[in-house]
Coordinates of C-alpha atoms (C1' of nucleotides) in Angstrom, one line a residue:
Chain A
M12 CA -27.5 71.7 -52.0
L13 CA -30.5 70.0 -53.2
D14 CA -31.0 67.6 -56.4
I15 CA -32.6 69.1 -59.0
R16 CA -33.5 66.0 -60.5
F17 CA -35.1 64.6 -57.1
I18 CA -36.8 68.7 -57.2
R19 CA -38.6 67.6 -61.1
E20 CA -39.0 64.1 -59.6
N21 CA -40.9 65.0 -55.7
T22 CA -42.2 67.9 -56.5
A23 CA -44.7 68.2 -54.3
A24 CA -42.8 66.5 -51.5
V25 CA -40.2 69.2 -51.3
K26 CA -43.8 71.8 -51.5
T27 CA -44.6 70.3 -48.7
A28 CA -41.1 70.5 -47.0
M29 CA -40.6 74.0 -47.5
I30 CA -43.6 75.1 -45.9
N31 CA -43.2 72.6 -43.0
R32 CA -40.0 74.6 -42.8
N33 CA -41.7 77.9 -42.9
A34 CA -39.1 78.4 -45.9
E35 CA -40.4 81.0 -48.9
V36 CA -38.4 78.9 -51.5
D37 CA -40.4 79.0 -55.4
V38 CA -40.2 75.5 -56.4
E39 CA -41.6 75.8 -59.5
A40 CA -39.4 78.8 -60.7
L41 CA -36.4 76.0 -59.7
L42 CA -38.6 73.7 -62.4
V43 CA -38.9 76.4 -65.3
L44 CA -35.0 77.4 -64.6
D45 CA -34.4 73.7 -65.0
R46 CA -36.1 73.3 -67.9
R47 CA -35.2 75.9 -69.7
R48 CA -31.5 75.0 -68.9
R49 CA -32.2 71.5 -70.6
T50 CA -33.6 73.4 -73.9
L51 CA -30.5 75.3 -74.4
V52 CA -28.0 72.4 -74.0
S53 CA -30.1 70.2 -76.7
E54 CA -29.7 73.3 -78.4
V55 CA -26.0 73.7 -78.0
E56 CA -24.6 70.4 -78.2
E57 CA -26.6 69.8 -81.4
L58 CA -24.5 72.7 -83.3
K59 CA -21.3 71.5 -81.2
A60 CA -21.4 68.1 -82.6
D61 CA -22.9 69.7 -86.2
R62 CA -19.4 71.4 -85.7
N63 CA -17.0 68.9 -84.6
K64 CA -18.1 66.8 -88.0
I65 CA -17.4 70.1 -90.3
S66 CA -14.4 71.6 -88.7
K67 CA -12.6 68.2 -89.0
S68 CA -13.7 67.5 -92.4
I69 CA -11.7 71.3 -93.5
G70 CA -8.9 69.3 -91.8
L71 CA -9.0 66.6 -95.0
M72 CA -9.9 69.4 -97.5
I73 CA -6.3 71.2 -96.9
K74 CA -4.7 67.7 -96.8
E75 CA -6.5 67.0 -100.0
G76 CA -5.1 70.9 -101.4
K77 CA -9.0 72.1 -101.7
D78 CA -10.1 75.5 -100.8
P79 CA -12.4 75.2 -97.4
E80 CA -12.9 79.4 -97.3
T81 CA -16.9 79.0 -98.8
I82 CA -17.3 76.7 -95.3
K83 CA -14.7 78.5 -93.1
T84 CA -17.2 81.1 -93.4
Q85 CA -20.6 79.1 -93.0
V86 CA -19.2 77.6 -89.5
R87 CA -18.1 80.8 -88.3
K88 CA -21.8 81.6 -88.3
M89 CA -22.9 78.3 -86.9
G90 CA -19.2 79.6 -84.0
D91 CA -21.3 83.4 -83.7
R92 CA -25.0 81.4 -82.9
I93 CA -23.0 78.7 -80.1
S94 CA -21.7 81.9 -78.4
E95 CA -24.6 83.1 -77.8
L96 CA -26.5 80.1 -76.7
D97 CA -23.7 78.9 -74.7
E98 CA -23.5 82.1 -73.0
E99 CA -27.5 82.3 -71.9
L100 CA -26.6 78.7 -70.8
R101 CA -24.3 80.1 -68.3
E102 CA -26.5 82.9 -67.3
V103 CA -29.4 79.8 -66.5
V104 CA -27.0 77.4 -64.9
A105 CA -25.9 79.8 -62.9
Q106 CA -29.4 81.3 -61.4
L107 CA -30.4 77.8 -60.7
R108 CA -27.5 77.2 -58.8
E109 CA -27.9 80.5 -56.7
A110 CA -31.8 79.4 -56.5
L111 CA -30.7 76.2 -55.1
L112 CA -27.6 77.5 -52.4
Y113 CA -30.7 79.5 -51.3
S114 CA -32.6 76.6 -50.8
P115 CA -32.4 74.7 -47.5
N116 CA -32.2 70.9 -46.7
M117 CA -35.6 68.3 -46.9
P118 CA -35.9 67.5 -42.9
S119 CA -36.1 63.9 -42.6
E120 CA -38.7 61.3 -42.1
T121 CA -38.3 61.5 -38.7
T122 CA -38.3 64.9 -37.7
P123 CA -41.4 66.1 -35.6
I124 CA -43.2 68.8 -37.9
G125 CA -44.0 71.8 -35.7
K126 CA -44.0 75.8 -36.1
D127 CA -41.0 76.9 -34.1
E128 CA -38.6 75.9 -30.8
N129 CA -42.3 75.6 -28.7
D130 CA -42.9 72.4 -30.7
N131 CA -38.8 70.5 -29.6
P132 CA -40.0 67.9 -28.3
V133 CA -37.7 66.6 -25.1
V134 CA -36.4 63.3 -26.1
R135 CA -34.1 62.7 -22.6
S136 CA -32.3 64.3 -20.0
W137 CA -29.8 62.8 -17.4
G138 CA -28.9 63.8 -13.6
K139 CA -31.3 66.6 -11.7
K140 CA -31.3 70.1 -10.8
V141 CA -28.6 70.7 -8.2
E142 CA -30.3 71.8 -4.7
L143 CA -29.0 75.1 -3.4
D144 CA -29.8 76.4 -0.1
F145 CA -29.0 79.4 -1.0
E146 CA -29.4 82.0 -3.9
P147 CA -27.4 81.0 -6.6
V148 CA -24.9 83.6 -7.8
A149 CA -24.8 84.8 -11.9
H150 CA -21.8 83.3 -13.3
W151 CA -20.8 86.8 -14.1
D152 CA -20.0 87.6 -10.2
L153 CA -18.9 84.9 -9.7
G154 CA -15.9 85.1 -12.6
A155 CA -15.2 88.8 -11.4
S156 CA -15.1 88.0 -7.6
L157 CA -12.7 84.9 -8.3
N158 CA -11.1 87.1 -10.9
L159 CA -11.8 83.6 -13.4
F160 CA -12.0 86.6 -16.2
D161 CA -12.1 90.0 -17.3
L162 CA -14.8 91.0 -19.5
E163 CA -14.6 95.0 -19.5
R164 CA -10.9 94.3 -20.5
G165 CA -11.7 92.6 -23.6
A166 CA -14.1 95.1 -24.5
K167 CA -11.6 97.4 -24.4
I168 CA -9.4 95.7 -27.1
A169 CA -11.9 94.3 -29.3
G170 CA -15.4 95.3 -28.2
S171 CA -18.3 93.5 -26.4
G172 CA -18.5 89.9 -26.5
F173 CA -15.0 89.4 -26.4
P174 CA -13.9 87.5 -23.7
L175 CA -10.1 88.0 -22.0
F176 CA -10.1 85.0 -19.2
I177 CA -6.9 85.0 -16.6
G178 CA -5.1 83.0 -14.5
R179 CA -7.2 79.8 -13.1
G180 CA -10.2 80.5 -15.9
A181 CA -7.8 80.5 -19.1
K182 CA -6.4 77.1 -17.7
L183 CA -9.6 76.7 -16.8
E184 CA -10.3 76.6 -20.5
R185 CA -7.0 74.9 -21.9
A186 CA -8.4 72.4 -19.4
L187 CA -11.7 72.0 -21.1
I188 CA -10.2 72.1 -24.6
Q189 CA -7.7 69.1 -23.4
F190 CA -10.2 67.0 -21.4
M191 CA -12.9 67.1 -24.4
L192 CA -10.0 66.2 -27.2
D193 CA -9.2 63.6 -25.1
L194 CA -12.5 61.5 -24.2
H195 CA -12.9 62.3 -27.9
T196 CA -10.1 60.7 -29.2
E197 CA -9.2 57.8 -27.2
E198 CA -12.8 56.9 -25.6
H199 CA -14.6 57.7 -28.8
G200 CA -12.7 57.0 -32.0
Y201 CA -12.0 60.1 -33.2
T202 CA -8.9 61.4 -35.1
E203 CA -8.0 64.9 -34.5
I204 CA -7.4 67.8 -36.9
A205 CA -6.1 71.5 -36.1
P206 CA -7.5 72.9 -39.0
P207 CA -7.0 77.1 -40.3
F208 CA -9.0 79.3 -38.4
M209 CA -9.8 80.9 -41.9
C210 CA -11.6 79.7 -44.7
N211 CA -12.5 81.5 -48.7
D212 CA -15.7 81.2 -50.2
T213 CA -16.0 77.9 -51.7
A214 CA -15.7 76.1 -48.1
M215 CA -17.6 78.5 -47.0
T216 CA -20.2 77.7 -49.6
G217 CA -19.7 73.9 -48.9
T218 CA -21.0 73.9 -45.8
G219 CA -24.1 76.0 -46.6
Q220 CA -22.4 79.5 -44.4
L221 CA -22.8 81.5 -47.7
P222 CA -24.3 82.9 -49.5
K223 CA -27.3 83.7 -47.2
F224 CA -25.8 83.8 -44.3
A225 CA -22.7 86.2 -45.2
E226 CA -23.5 89.0 -42.5
D227 CA -23.5 86.3 -39.0
M228 CA -19.3 85.9 -40.2
Y229 CA -16.0 88.0 -40.0
A230 CA -14.4 88.6 -43.5
V231 CA -11.1 89.8 -44.0
P232 CA -11.9 91.2 -47.7
I233 CA -8.8 91.9 -48.6
D234 CA -7.6 88.4 -48.6
G235 CA -10.9 86.7 -49.7
L236 CA -11.2 85.1 -46.3
Y237 CA -13.9 84.9 -43.4
L238 CA -13.1 83.9 -39.6
I239 CA -14.5 80.5 -39.3
P240 CA -18.4 80.5 -36.9
T241 CA -18.0 76.7 -36.7
A242 CA -15.0 73.7 -37.2
E243 CA -17.4 72.1 -39.2
V244 CA -16.4 74.5 -42.0
P245 CA -12.8 73.3 -42.4
V246 CA -12.9 69.9 -41.3
T247 CA -16.0 69.2 -43.4
N248 CA -14.4 70.8 -46.8
M249 CA -11.0 70.3 -45.8
Y250 CA -12.1 66.5 -48.4
G251 CA -13.9 69.0 -50.8
D252 CA -14.3 67.8 -54.6
E253 CA -12.5 64.2 -53.1
I254 CA -13.8 60.7 -53.9
L255 CA -13.4 59.1 -50.5
K256 CA -12.1 55.5 -49.9
E257 CA -12.4 54.3 -46.3
L258 CA -16.0 55.1 -44.8
P259 CA -17.0 56.0 -42.1
I260 CA -14.2 58.9 -40.9
Y261 CA -14.9 60.8 -37.7
H262 CA -12.5 64.0 -36.6
T263 CA -12.9 66.3 -33.7
A264 CA -11.5 69.7 -33.6
Y265 CA -10.5 72.3 -31.2
T266 CA -11.2 75.9 -33.0
P267 CA -12.5 79.6 -31.6
C268 CA -15.8 80.8 -33.2
F269 CA -16.6 83.7 -34.3
R270 CA -19.7 84.8 -35.3
R271 CA -21.2 88.3 -35.1
E272 CA -24.6 87.4 -34.2
A273 CA -26.3 89.7 -36.4
G274 CA -29.7 89.0 -35.8
S275 CA -29.3 88.2 -32.0
A276 CA -28.7 92.0 -31.3
G277 CA -30.0 92.9 -27.2
K278 CA -30.6 89.1 -26.7
D279 CA -28.6 87.4 -23.4
T280 CA -25.7 90.0 -23.1
R281 CA -24.4 89.3 -19.7
G282 CA -21.6 87.6 -19.2
L283 CA -20.6 85.1 -21.6
L284 CA -24.2 83.6 -22.3
R285 CA -24.2 84.8 -26.3
V286 CA -20.4 86.1 -27.2
H287 CA -18.5 86.6 -30.5
Q288 CA -15.5 84.7 -29.9
F289 CA -15.7 81.1 -27.8
D290 CA -13.4 77.6 -28.5
K291 CA -15.4 74.7 -29.1
V292 CA -14.3 71.3 -29.3
E293 CA -16.1 70.2 -33.0
M294 CA -17.1 66.8 -34.1
V295 CA -17.3 65.7 -37.6
K296 CA -18.6 62.5 -39.3
F297 CA -18.2 61.1 -43.0
T298 CA -20.7 58.2 -43.6
T299 CA -22.5 56.5 -47.0
P300 CA -25.9 56.6 -47.0
E301 CA -27.2 53.6 -45.1
T302 CA -25.2 54.1 -42.1
S303 CA -25.8 58.1 -40.7
A304 CA -29.1 57.5 -39.0
E305 CA -27.0 55.6 -36.4
E306 CA -23.8 57.2 -36.4
H307 CA -25.9 60.5 -36.1
E308 CA -27.0 58.6 -32.7
K309 CA -24.1 57.5 -32.2
L310 CA -22.0 61.0 -32.3
T311 CA -25.2 63.3 -30.2
L312 CA -24.6 60.4 -27.2
D313 CA -20.6 60.9 -27.6
A314 CA -21.8 64.6 -27.2
E315 CA -23.5 63.9 -23.8
R316 CA -20.6 61.7 -22.2
V317 CA -18.2 65.0 -22.0
L318 CA -21.3 66.6 -19.8
Q319 CA -22.1 63.0 -18.0
K320 CA -18.4 63.0 -16.8
L321 CA -18.6 66.7 -15.9
G322 CA -21.4 65.2 -14.3
L323 CA -23.6 67.9 -15.6
H324 CA -27.6 68.0 -15.5
Y325 CA -28.6 68.4 -18.8
R326 CA -31.8 67.4 -21.6
V327 CA -31.3 66.4 -24.9
I328 CA -34.4 68.1 -27.2
E329 CA -35.3 67.5 -31.2
L330 CA -35.6 70.0 -33.4
C331 CA -39.0 70.1 -35.4
T332 CA -39.2 71.5 -39.1
G333 CA -39.8 74.9 -38.1
D334 CA -36.5 75.3 -36.0
L335 CA -34.8 72.9 -38.1
G336 CA -31.3 74.8 -38.9
F337 CA -30.6 75.8 -43.1
S338 CA -28.3 72.9 -43.9
A339 CA -29.2 70.4 -41.7
A340 CA -31.8 67.1 -42.1
K341 CA -32.4 65.8 -38.3
C342 CA -31.0 68.0 -35.5
Y343 CA -30.8 67.0 -31.4
D344 CA -29.7 69.9 -29.2
I345 CA -27.5 69.5 -26.0
E346 CA -28.9 72.3 -23.1
L347 CA -27.4 72.1 -19.6
W348 CA -29.5 73.9 -16.2
A349 CA -27.9 76.9 -15.0
P350 CA -29.6 77.6 -11.9
A351 CA -28.9 81.5 -11.4
Q352 CA -30.2 81.8 -15.2
D353 CA -33.0 79.5 -14.2
K354 CA -32.7 78.4 -17.8
W355 CA -31.4 76.0 -19.9
L356 CA -28.5 76.7 -22.3
E357 CA -27.3 75.0 -25.3
V358 CA -23.9 74.2 -25.3
S359 CA -24.5 71.7 -28.6
S360 CA -25.9 70.9 -31.8
C361 CA -26.3 67.5 -33.6
S362 CA -26.6 67.6 -37.3
N363 CA -27.6 65.1 -40.0
F364 CA -27.2 66.8 -43.3
N365 CA -27.6 63.9 -45.1
D366 CA -26.3 64.4 -48.8
Y367 CA -27.0 67.9 -48.7
Q368 CA -23.5 69.3 -47.7
A369 CA -21.7 66.4 -49.5
R370 CA -23.3 67.8 -52.8
R371 CA -22.0 71.2 -52.1
A372 CA -19.0 70.4 -51.4
N373 CA -18.6 67.8 -54.4
I374 CA -17.9 64.9 -51.6
R375 CA -18.0 61.6 -53.0
Y376 CA -17.6 57.9 -52.6
R377 CA -18.4 54.6 -54.6
N378 CA -21.2 52.3 -53.7
E379 CA -21.8 48.9 -53.9
D380 CA -21.6 49.0 -57.3
G381 CA -18.8 51.1 -58.1
K382 CA -20.6 54.5 -58.7
T383 CA -20.0 57.8 -57.7
A384 CA -22.5 59.0 -54.8
F385 CA -22.1 61.5 -52.5
I386 CA -21.7 61.0 -48.9
H387 CA -24.0 61.6 -45.9
T388 CA -22.1 64.3 -42.9
I389 CA -23.1 64.7 -39.6
N390 CA -21.7 66.8 -36.9
G391 CA -21.7 68.4 -33.6
S392 CA -20.8 70.0 -30.7
G393 CA -18.9 68.2 -28.5
V394 CA -19.1 70.5 -26.8
A395 CA -18.8 74.4 -26.9
L396 CA -17.3 76.3 -23.8
P397 CA -18.8 79.4 -22.7
R398 CA -22.0 78.3 -21.5
L399 CA -20.5 75.1 -20.6
V400 CA -18.0 77.1 -17.9
I401 CA -21.2 78.7 -16.8
A402 CA -23.2 76.0 -16.3
I403 CA -19.7 74.1 -14.5
M404 CA -19.7 78.1 -12.2
E405 CA -23.6 78.0 -11.4
N406 CA -24.7 74.4 -10.4
N407 CA -21.2 74.0 -8.2
Q408 CA -21.4 76.4 -6.9
N409 CA -20.8 77.1 -3.1
S410 CA -22.5 79.6 -0.3
D411 CA -18.7 80.7 0.2
G412 CA -18.3 81.9 -3.1
S413 CA -16.0 79.2 -4.1
I414 CA -16.8 76.7 -7.0
D415 CA -16.2 73.2 -6.7
L416 CA -14.3 71.8 -10.1
P417 CA -15.8 68.3 -11.7
E418 CA -13.6 65.4 -10.6
A419 CA -12.8 64.6 -14.3
L420 CA -10.7 68.1 -14.4
W421 CA -8.5 66.9 -11.8
P422 CA -5.5 66.5 -13.8
Y423 CA -5.8 68.8 -16.4
M424 CA -5.7 71.8 -13.9
G425 CA -3.0 70.8 -12.3
G426 CA -4.5 68.7 -8.8
L427 CA -7.0 72.0 -8.6
Q428 CA -10.3 70.8 -7.0
K429 CA -11.7 74.5 -6.3
L430 CA -11.8 77.4 -7.5
A431 CA -11.7 79.9 -4.5
Chain B
rG23 C1' 9.0 90.3 -51.4
rG24 C1' 12.3 88.5 -55.6
rA25 C1' 14.1 84.7 -59.1
rA26 C1' 13.4 80.1 -61.6
rA27 C1' 10.4 75.1 -63.3
rG28 C1' 6.1 73.0 -62.8
rG29 C1' 0.3 71.8 -62.3
rU30 C1' -2.4 66.2 -68.7
rG31 C1' -6.7 60.5 -65.8
rG32 C1' -6.5 55.8 -59.0
rC33 C1' -0.7 57.2 -59.7
rU34 C1' 3.3 57.8 -63.3
rG35 C1' 4.4 59.8 -67.8
rA36 C1' 4.4 61.2 -73.9
rG37 C1' 2.6 64.9 -76.3
rU38 C1' 4.0 72.7 -79.5
rG39 C1' -3.0 73.6 -84.1
rG40 C1' -6.6 68.1 -87.6
rU41 C1' -7.2 59.2 -86.9
rU42 C1' -5.1 62.4 -80.0
rU43 C1' -11.4 59.1 -80.3
rA44 C1' -5.2 61.6 -74.5
rA45 C1' 0.7 57.1 -76.1
rG46 C1' 3.2 53.9 -73.0
rG47 C1' 3.5 51.7 -68.1
rC48 C1' 1.9 51.0 -62.8
rG49 C1' -2.4 50.0 -60.5
rC50 C1' -7.1 47.5 -60.0
rU51 C1' -10.2 44.3 -62.5
rG52 C1' -12.7 39.7 -65.5
rG53 C1' -10.9 35.7 -68.5
rA54 C1' -7.2 32.2 -70.7
rC55 C1' -3.5 29.0 -69.5
rU56 C1' -1.5 26.5 -64.5
rG57 C1' -1.0 20.9 -59.0
rC58 C1' -1.2 25.7 -55.9
rU59 C1' 0.9 30.5 -56.0
rA60 C1' 4.5 33.1 -59.3
rA61 C1' 5.0 34.6 -64.3
rU62 C1' 2.5 35.0 -69.4
rC63 C1' -1.1 36.1 -72.8
rC64 C1' -6.2 38.7 -74.4
rG65 C1' -10.2 41.7 -72.8
rG66 C1' -12.2 45.8 -69.5
rU67 C1' -10.8 49.9 -66.5
rG68 C1' -12.0 58.9 -65.8
rU69 C1' -16.0 62.6 -64.2
rG70 C1' -20.2 65.7 -65.1
rG71 C1' -24.5 67.6 -68.3
rG72 C1' -27.9 66.0 -72.3
rA73 C1' -31.6 62.7 -75.6
rC74 C1' -34.0 58.9 -76.0
rU75 C1' -35.8 53.4 -78.4
rU76 C1' -31.8 51.8 -71.1
rG77 C1' -28.2 51.0 -74.7
rU78 C1' -26.4 53.4 -77.0
rC79 C1' -25.5 58.1 -78.9
rC80 C1' -24.2 63.0 -78.1
rU81 C1' -21.6 66.8 -75.3
rA82 C1' -18.5 69.2 -72.0
rC83 C1' -13.7 68.8 -69.2
rC84 C1' -5.6 68.0 -69.9
rG85 C1' -4.8 73.9 -62.8
rA86 C1' -9.7 78.4 -63.1
rG87 C1' -11.4 82.1 -66.1
rG88 C1' -11.1 84.5 -70.9
rG89 C1' -8.6 85.4 -76.1
rU90 C1' -7.0 83.8 -81.3
rU91 C1' -9.2 80.1 -85.0
rC92 C1' -13.3 76.8 -89.4
rG93 C1' -10.5 73.5 -85.1
rA94 C1' -7.3 74.0 -78.4
rA95 C1' -4.4 69.7 -73.7
rU96 C1' -0.4 72.4 -77.9
rC97 C1' -1.2 79.1 -79.2
rC98 C1' -1.8 84.6 -76.6
rC99 C1' -3.5 87.1 -71.8
rU100 C1' -5.3 87.2 -66.5
rC101 C1' -5.5 84.7 -62.0
rC102 C1' -4.7 80.6 -58.6
rC103 C1' -1.9 76.4 -56.6
rU104 C1' 2.7 73.6 -56.0
rU105 C1' 8.0 73.1 -55.6
rU106 C1' 13.1 75.2 -55.7
rC107 C1' 16.6 78.5 -54.6
rC108 C1' 17.0 84.2 -52.0
rG109 C1' 15.4 87.7 -49.0
rC110 C1' 12.2 89.0 -44.5
rC111 C1' 10.2 86.6 -39.8
rA112 C1' 8.0 83.2 -35.2

RNA sequence: GGAAAGGUGGCUGAGUGGUUUAAGGCGCUGGACUGCUAAUCCGGUGUGGGACUUGUCCUACCGAGGGUUCGAAUCCCUCCCUUUCCGCCA
C-alpha cells in the first residue's frame, strides 16, 4: 500500500509511475477522498472535544447537587451529530483504504521503463546451452518412460494440473527440497520456517494477494481460509502488527503452492510447465530501508547459487515497469534453459517490495531516531520445483533415454547417480 | 465437540460508571551523587490520526465489532484468541 501522504506530496510522480506500469489508478479520486477525510476528522474531533468538556462538567454538577437535565438534552443532540459524522468518516476511510489496496506499488528508480516482457533486459547469464547429438525428448515423455510421475492419475483424483510423482520421481522432489533448504540455512544464513499452508484474509491482504487477486487462489470459505499461492504469504505475515527489534531477518521455507492460474487457461498445459500445485523453497528478508537494495541483490545471488550447484544454464532478466508484479518495486526473474521446449522457463522471481507490504501488514522497526517506521520486505523463489525438474531432465538426458543426476543431489538420492 | 477461567503499555500488574489525564513495579533512558562498579535519589519513557504559529493542542485506542449512557477499560450483546480440564483423534 502506498502512503496517502506520499501521494499527496508527490502527485505528479505517482501519476507517471502508474502510466509506466500500465495501471489504471485514479490518483485524483484518491486525493478527493483524502481531502474529504481530513475535513470530516477536524469537524468531528472538534465536536468530541466540546462534548468531553461538557460531560465532565455534568459530573461536577451532580456532585454539587445541581440539576443537569437541560444540559444533558443539549449534549445528546451533539452526540447524534457526532454519530452521523463518524459514520460518514468511516465510510470515506473505508473507500480510501480500498482504493489504496487496489493501487500497485511505485516502481523503484532503477527499474527500467518499458511496455511489456519484450522490454525486459537480460542482466547476466551463467553456463551455456547443452549440445545434444540427438533430438531432445520432452520431459513428459521421459517422465512416463522412466515412471517418475503419472499425470493421468493425478488428474483422476484432483484434476489436470495436479501432478502425482512416483518412486524416484517423488524422491527427486524431496531431495531437491532438502538440498535447497540445506544450502540456504547452512551457507546463506537463513532460518528455516515450516509455516501453515493456509492463511486468512488479513495475511492475504498483507502481502497483496487480496483484494485484487482473489480469483487466482483456492479458497476454503467455510473456514475463511485460502490455500497459499507461495510461502511468502505466511512467512511475511508472521510478523504482522509487530515492531521488529533485530534486522535484517532471513527466512527460508518449503511449502507446496496452490494457484488456480485463472488467467492462463490453455497456456503451457503440457507436462509440468504450468500446474495448480507445486513445491517451492522460498527466501524472505526483512530489512531496513537503507539496506534493502543491497539485500535484494544478495538474495538473487542466493537463488542463482542453487542453479550453479546443479550445473544448469540460466539467465537473469530484470522486469521493466510494464511487466512488474503488483506489489513489487523491482524484480529479477531467473530463467532456466529447457532444450526440448526450446525456450527459457521462469524458476524464480526475486522482488524488492520496499515498504509496500510492510505498510499493508503493519510491520515496523525503530529507526535511529527511535521513531517507528515501516521495514522493507524482499523475497524470491529459491527455487520453484516443477520447472527445475524439467530443466534437470531435459538438459541431462542421454540418447538411451536415461537421465544423469547432478552431483550435488547424489547424497540426497541415496547415492543414485542416474535415472535409467 | 463440552466445561471453566482469562485477554489492560516493551514486560508485570491494579483498576466494577465521573481528578484514570490507565496506579504501582520491572526494564529502558537522561541527570545528580560517587576512586570504579553497585546502591540510592530526581526526571523522562506507548501507538495511530488531525490542526496549525513545529511546538504544542486536540482526538481515538485497555482482544475485535456493535449497544446502553451526558460520560465506558468498567455495564450489555456478538465474535476471535489463549490457558486448564473432559471427550474424540494422527
